[in-house]
Amino acid sequence: MVEVPQYEVHGELRLDPASTTLVVVDMQNDFVKEGGSLVVPDAEGTIPAIRGLIEAARRAGAKVVFTQDTHSEGDPEWEIWPEHARDGSWGWEIVDELAPREDELVIKKVRYDAFYGTHLDHFLRLWDTKTLVLCGTVANICVHYTAASAALRWYDVVIPKDATSALDPFDLESSLRQTAFLFNGAITTSGALRLEGADPEAYRSKMEEAARNG
C-alpha cells in the first residue's frame, strides 16, 4: 500500500482581495448532480464551502472566475471519458447554487487546463492578480492542471481542500501533495481563508462599498 507523503495544511491565511482571484473549476451538473454523466461522488458536498468562498470574495471585492468544461461532437476527450459537458446541455451548465453573476468571467475550456487556449491569463494580468484560489472538481484533473499552469506562470496557488473533490480520496490527497511540494502552493481550508489584505481599514472600506452596491 502506498501512502501519500505529508504536506502542510495552513491555518489562518490572509490574502489581499485586490490581488487575489477565486477560480471555481467545473462545478457543472455532469460532474456534481445526480443524473450527470461523470459524477464526482464528493462534489455536491463541496457546494457549501465553495459558496462561502464566492460570497467572501464578492464581499471583499476580489475577482471571481468560473471555468466551464465544454465539448462538442467528435471531441477526442470523449474517447478517454464518457460523453460529458456537451456544449449547451443540462450537464454542461454550472450548478444553480453557484451561478455566476452577469459581471463575472466564465471561461469555456476544452481541456483540463483552464489556461489552455483561453483568455484567462489575459484577464488575470489585467486585474493584476498575484494569487489564485482554486476550488471545484476534479482535484487531480482540471483543478490540478490549472494549478500547474498557474504556477508555471508564477502565480501563487492556494487550494482549500474542503472545497475540492476527486473521484477517489487518494487522487485528492496525491494532487494536494503535489501542489504543495512541486508548485509551492498553499493547502488550507475554506474557513481558514481571510480576504483582508495587509490593511484592515482598507478591507473594511471595501466591505462597506460592496454592501452599498448590493
GROMACS .gro file of C-alpha atoms in nm:
model
  214
    1MET     CA    1   0.000   0.000   0.000
    2VAL     CA    2   0.131   0.343  -0.096
    3GLU     CA    3   0.088   0.631   0.147
    4VAL     CA    4   0.080   0.992   0.034
    5PRO     CA    5   0.366   1.188   0.195
    6GLN     CA    6   0.264   1.453   0.446
    7TYR     CA    7   0.204   1.811   0.339
    8GLU     CA    8   0.126   2.122   0.539
    9VAL     CA    9  -0.234   2.237   0.576
   10HIS     CA   10  -0.219   2.606   0.661
   11GLY     CA   11  -0.429   2.758   0.935
   12GLU     CA   12  -0.547   3.116   0.901
   13LEU     CA   13  -0.429   3.251   0.567
   14ARG     CA   14  -0.473   3.621   0.489
   15LEU     CA   15  -0.492   3.729   0.126
   16ASP     CA   16  -0.523   4.072  -0.029
   17PRO     CA   17  -0.852   4.080  -0.226
   18ALA     CA   18  -0.707   4.338  -0.464
   19SER     CA   19  -0.454   4.086  -0.596
   20THR     CA   20  -0.649   3.761  -0.543
   21THR     CA   21  -0.878   3.582  -0.787
   22LEU     CA   22  -1.103   3.293  -0.689
   23VAL     CA   23  -1.133   3.031  -0.965
   24VAL     CA   24  -1.425   2.788  -0.936
   25VAL     CA   25  -1.340   2.490  -1.155
   26ASP     CA   26  -1.603   2.291  -1.347
   27MET     CA   27  -1.884   2.281  -1.092
   28GLN     CA   28  -2.122   2.164  -1.363
   29ASN     CA   29  -2.423   1.934  -1.346
   30ASP     CA   30  -2.249   1.646  -1.525
   31PHE     CA   31  -1.984   1.633  -1.251
   32VAL     CA   32  -2.192   1.734  -0.950
   33LYS     CA   33  -2.559   1.640  -0.975
   34GLU     CA   34  -2.744   1.308  -0.976
   35GLY     CA   35  -2.807   1.214  -1.337
   36GLY     CA   36  -2.483   1.368  -1.456
   37SER     CA   37  -2.271   1.160  -1.691
   38LEU     CA   38  -1.948   1.177  -1.491
   39VAL     CA   39  -2.048   1.244  -1.131
   40VAL     CA   40  -1.772   1.300  -0.875
   41PRO     CA   41  -1.901   1.142  -0.552
   42ASP     CA   42  -1.798   1.422  -0.315
   43ALA     CA   43  -1.853   1.718  -0.549
   44GLU     CA   44  -2.203   1.809  -0.434
   45GLY     CA   45  -2.082   1.807  -0.075
   46THR     CA   46  -1.834   2.084  -0.152
   47ILE     CA   47  -2.104   2.329  -0.265
   48PRO     CA   48  -2.147   2.499   0.077
   49ALA     CA   49  -1.773   2.558   0.115
   50ILE     CA   50  -1.743   2.690  -0.240
   51ARG     CA   51  -2.048   2.911  -0.196
   52GLY     CA   52  -1.888   3.054   0.119
   53LEU     CA   53  -1.569   3.130  -0.072
   54ILE     CA   54  -1.764   3.301  -0.351
   55GLU     CA   55  -1.963   3.513  -0.107
   56ALA     CA   56  -1.648   3.612   0.082
   57ALA     CA   57  -1.470   3.705  -0.241
   58ARG     CA   58  -1.765   3.914  -0.359
   59ARG     CA   59  -1.790   4.096  -0.027
   60ALA     CA   60  -1.420   4.172  -0.027
   61GLY     CA   61  -1.412   4.288  -0.388
   62ALA     CA   62  -1.191   4.002  -0.512
   63LYS     CA   63  -1.243   3.876  -0.866
   64VAL     CA   64  -1.437   3.551  -0.916
   65VAL     CA   65  -1.389   3.334  -1.227
   66PHE     CA   66  -1.576   3.017  -1.322
   67THR     CA   67  -1.443   2.755  -1.561
   68GLN     CA   68  -1.685   2.554  -1.772
   69ASP     CA   69  -1.568   2.234  -1.935
   70THR     CA   70  -1.705   2.249  -2.290
   71HIS     CA   71  -1.713   1.976  -2.554
   72SER     CA   72  -1.893   1.903  -2.880
   73GLU     CA   73  -1.943   1.616  -3.123
   74GLY     CA   74  -1.621   1.437  -3.215
   75ASP     CA   75  -1.424   1.572  -2.920
   76PRO     CA   76  -1.130   1.332  -2.861
   77GLU     CA   77  -1.172   1.367  -2.486
   78TRP     CA   78  -1.486   1.152  -2.516
   79GLU     CA   79  -1.256   0.868  -2.620
   80ILE     CA   80  -1.094   0.892  -2.276
   81TRP     CA   81  -1.404   0.967  -2.066
   82PRO     CA   82  -1.777   0.909  -2.115
   83GLU     CA   83  -1.952   1.186  -2.303
   84HIS     CA   84  -1.977   1.489  -2.074
   85ALA     CA   85  -2.020   1.866  -2.070
   86ARG     CA   86  -2.174   1.880  -2.415
   87ASP     CA   87  -2.199   2.246  -2.510
   88GLY     CA   88  -2.549   2.377  -2.436
   89SER     CA   89  -2.674   2.070  -2.249
   90TRP     CA   90  -2.806   2.048  -1.892
   91GLY     CA   91  -2.491   1.864  -1.789
   92TRP     CA   92  -2.274   2.146  -1.924
   93GLU     CA   93  -2.442   2.412  -1.712
   94ILE     CA   94  -2.286   2.537  -1.387
   95VAL     CA   95  -2.491   2.421  -1.088
   96ASP     CA   96  -2.765   2.661  -0.982
   97GLU     CA   97  -2.628   2.701  -0.629
   98LEU     CA   98  -2.307   2.855  -0.764
   99ALA     CA   99  -2.446   3.053  -1.056
  100PRO     CA  100  -2.206   3.325  -1.179
  101ARG     CA  101  -2.318   3.685  -1.171
  102GLU     CA  102  -2.351   3.862  -1.503
  103ASP     CA  103  -2.036   4.063  -1.436
  104GLU     CA  104  -1.821   3.757  -1.357
  105LEU     CA  105  -1.596   3.585  -1.607
  106VAL     CA  106  -1.682   3.235  -1.728
  107ILE     CA  107  -1.400   3.055  -1.908
  108LYS     CA  108  -1.516   2.786  -2.151
  109LYS     CA  109  -1.230   2.539  -2.175
  110VAL     CA  110  -1.174   2.236  -2.396
  111ARG     CA  111  -0.901   2.063  -2.195
  112TYR     CA  112  -0.813   2.006  -1.830
  113ASP     CA  113  -0.603   2.323  -1.807
  114ALA     CA  114  -0.811   2.643  -1.785
  115PHE     CA  115  -0.522   2.840  -1.938
  116TYR     CA  116  -0.502   2.619  -2.249
  117GLY     CA  117  -0.641   2.806  -2.549
  118THR     CA  118  -0.833   3.056  -2.334
  119HIS     CA  119  -0.803   3.422  -2.238
  120LEU     CA  120  -0.777   3.352  -1.863
  121ASP     CA  121  -0.417   3.473  -1.829
  122HIS     CA  122  -0.502   3.794  -2.016
  123PHE     CA  123  -0.766   3.890  -1.759
  124LEU     CA  124  -0.556   3.787  -1.461
  125ARG     CA  125  -0.276   4.016  -1.582
  126LEU     CA  126  -0.527   4.293  -1.650
  127TRP     CA  127  -0.655   4.263  -1.292
  128ASP     CA  128  -0.300   4.249  -1.153
  129THR     CA  129  -0.374   3.913  -0.992
  130LYS     CA  130  -0.090   3.762  -0.793
  131THR     CA  131  -0.272   3.478  -0.613
  132LEU     CA  132  -0.521   3.221  -0.744
  133VAL     CA  133  -0.751   3.043  -0.501
  134LEU     CA  134  -0.861   2.727  -0.682
  135CYS     CA  135  -1.156   2.509  -0.585
  136GLY     CA  136  -1.403   2.275  -0.754
  137THR     CA  137  -1.358   1.947  -0.938
  138VAL     CA  138  -1.186   1.725  -1.037
  139ALA     CA  139  -0.898   1.776  -0.793
  140ASN     CA  140  -0.633   1.574  -0.975
  141ILE     CA  141  -0.752   1.662  -1.324
  142CYS     CA  142  -0.885   2.009  -1.408
  143VAL     CA  143  -0.804   2.168  -1.073
  144HIS     CA  144  -0.457   2.017  -1.071
  145TYR     CA  145  -0.358   2.107  -1.425
  146THR     CA  146  -0.493   2.459  -1.387
  147ALA     CA  147  -0.289   2.489  -1.067
  148ALA     CA  148   0.018   2.360  -1.251
  149SER     CA  149  -0.029   2.604  -1.537
  150ALA     CA  150  -0.080   2.891  -1.292
  151ALA     CA  151   0.235   2.802  -1.100
  152LEU     CA  152   0.438   2.784  -1.422
  153ARG     CA  153   0.325   3.142  -1.486
  154TRP     CA  154   0.443   3.238  -1.135
  155TYR     CA  155   0.104   3.291  -0.978
  156ASP     CA  156   0.079   3.192  -0.614
  157VAL     CA  157  -0.163   2.900  -0.579
  158VAL     CA  158  -0.395   2.834  -0.284
  159ILE     CA  159  -0.630   2.534  -0.263
  160PRO     CA  160  -0.892   2.495   0.011
  161LYS     CA  161  -0.913   2.117   0.037
  162ASP     CA  162  -1.271   2.107   0.171
  163ALA     CA  163  -1.385   2.295  -0.141
  164THR     CA  164  -1.223   2.046  -0.381
  165SER     CA  165  -1.331   1.696  -0.481
  166ALA     CA  166  -1.198   1.395  -0.668
  167LEU     CA  167  -1.324   1.060  -0.796
  168ASP     CA  168  -1.115   0.888  -0.527
  169PRO     CA  169  -0.976   1.016  -0.194
  170PHE     CA  170  -0.623   0.907  -0.291
  171ASP     CA  171  -0.643   1.122  -0.605
  172LEU     CA  172  -0.736   1.425  -0.395
  173GLU     CA  173  -0.456   1.374  -0.144
  174SER     CA  174  -0.186   1.300  -0.402
  175SER     CA  175  -0.286   1.607  -0.604
  176LEU     CA  176  -0.276   1.833  -0.297
  177ARG     CA  177   0.063   1.695  -0.202
  178GLN     CA  178   0.198   1.767  -0.549
  179THR     CA  179   0.058   2.119  -0.538
  180ALA     CA  180   0.226   2.186  -0.205
  181PHE     CA  181   0.554   2.011  -0.292
  182LEU     CA  182   0.606   2.085  -0.660
  183PHE     CA  183   0.421   2.414  -0.713
  184ASN     CA  184   0.496   2.564  -0.369
  185GLY     CA  185   0.121   2.603  -0.330
  186ALA     CA  186  -0.062   2.657  -0.002
  187ILE     CA  187  -0.318   2.398   0.105
  188THR     CA  188  -0.576   2.525   0.351
  189THR     CA  189  -0.949   2.510   0.428
  190SER     CA  190  -1.225   2.745   0.325
  191GLY     CA  191  -1.281   2.857   0.683
  192ALA     CA  192  -0.915   2.950   0.726
  193LEU     CA  193  -0.903   3.195   0.434
  194ARG     CA  194  -0.921   3.564   0.516
  195LEU     CA  195  -0.956   3.807   0.226
  196GLU     CA  196  -0.838   4.104   0.425
  197GLY     CA  197  -0.509   4.216   0.280
  198ALA     CA  198  -0.243   4.393   0.480
  199ASP     CA  199  -0.459   4.696   0.567
  200PRO     CA  200  -0.767   4.609   0.779
  201GLU     CA  201  -0.911   4.960   0.735
  202ALA     CA  202  -0.894   4.930   0.356
  203TYR     CA  203  -1.063   4.590   0.382
  204ARG     CA  204  -1.347   4.734   0.592
  205SER     CA  205  -1.394   5.013   0.337
  206LYS     CA  206  -1.421   4.759   0.055
  207MET     CA  207  -1.672   4.559   0.257
  208GLU     CA  208  -1.884   4.870   0.312
  209GLU     CA  209  -1.867   4.963  -0.055
  210ALA     CA  210  -1.969   4.611  -0.160
  211ALA     CA  211  -2.265   4.625   0.080
  212ARG     CA  212  -2.379   4.960  -0.062
  213ASN     CA  213  -2.359   4.821  -0.417
  214GLY     CA  214  -2.554   4.511  -0.324
   0.00000   0.00000   0.00000
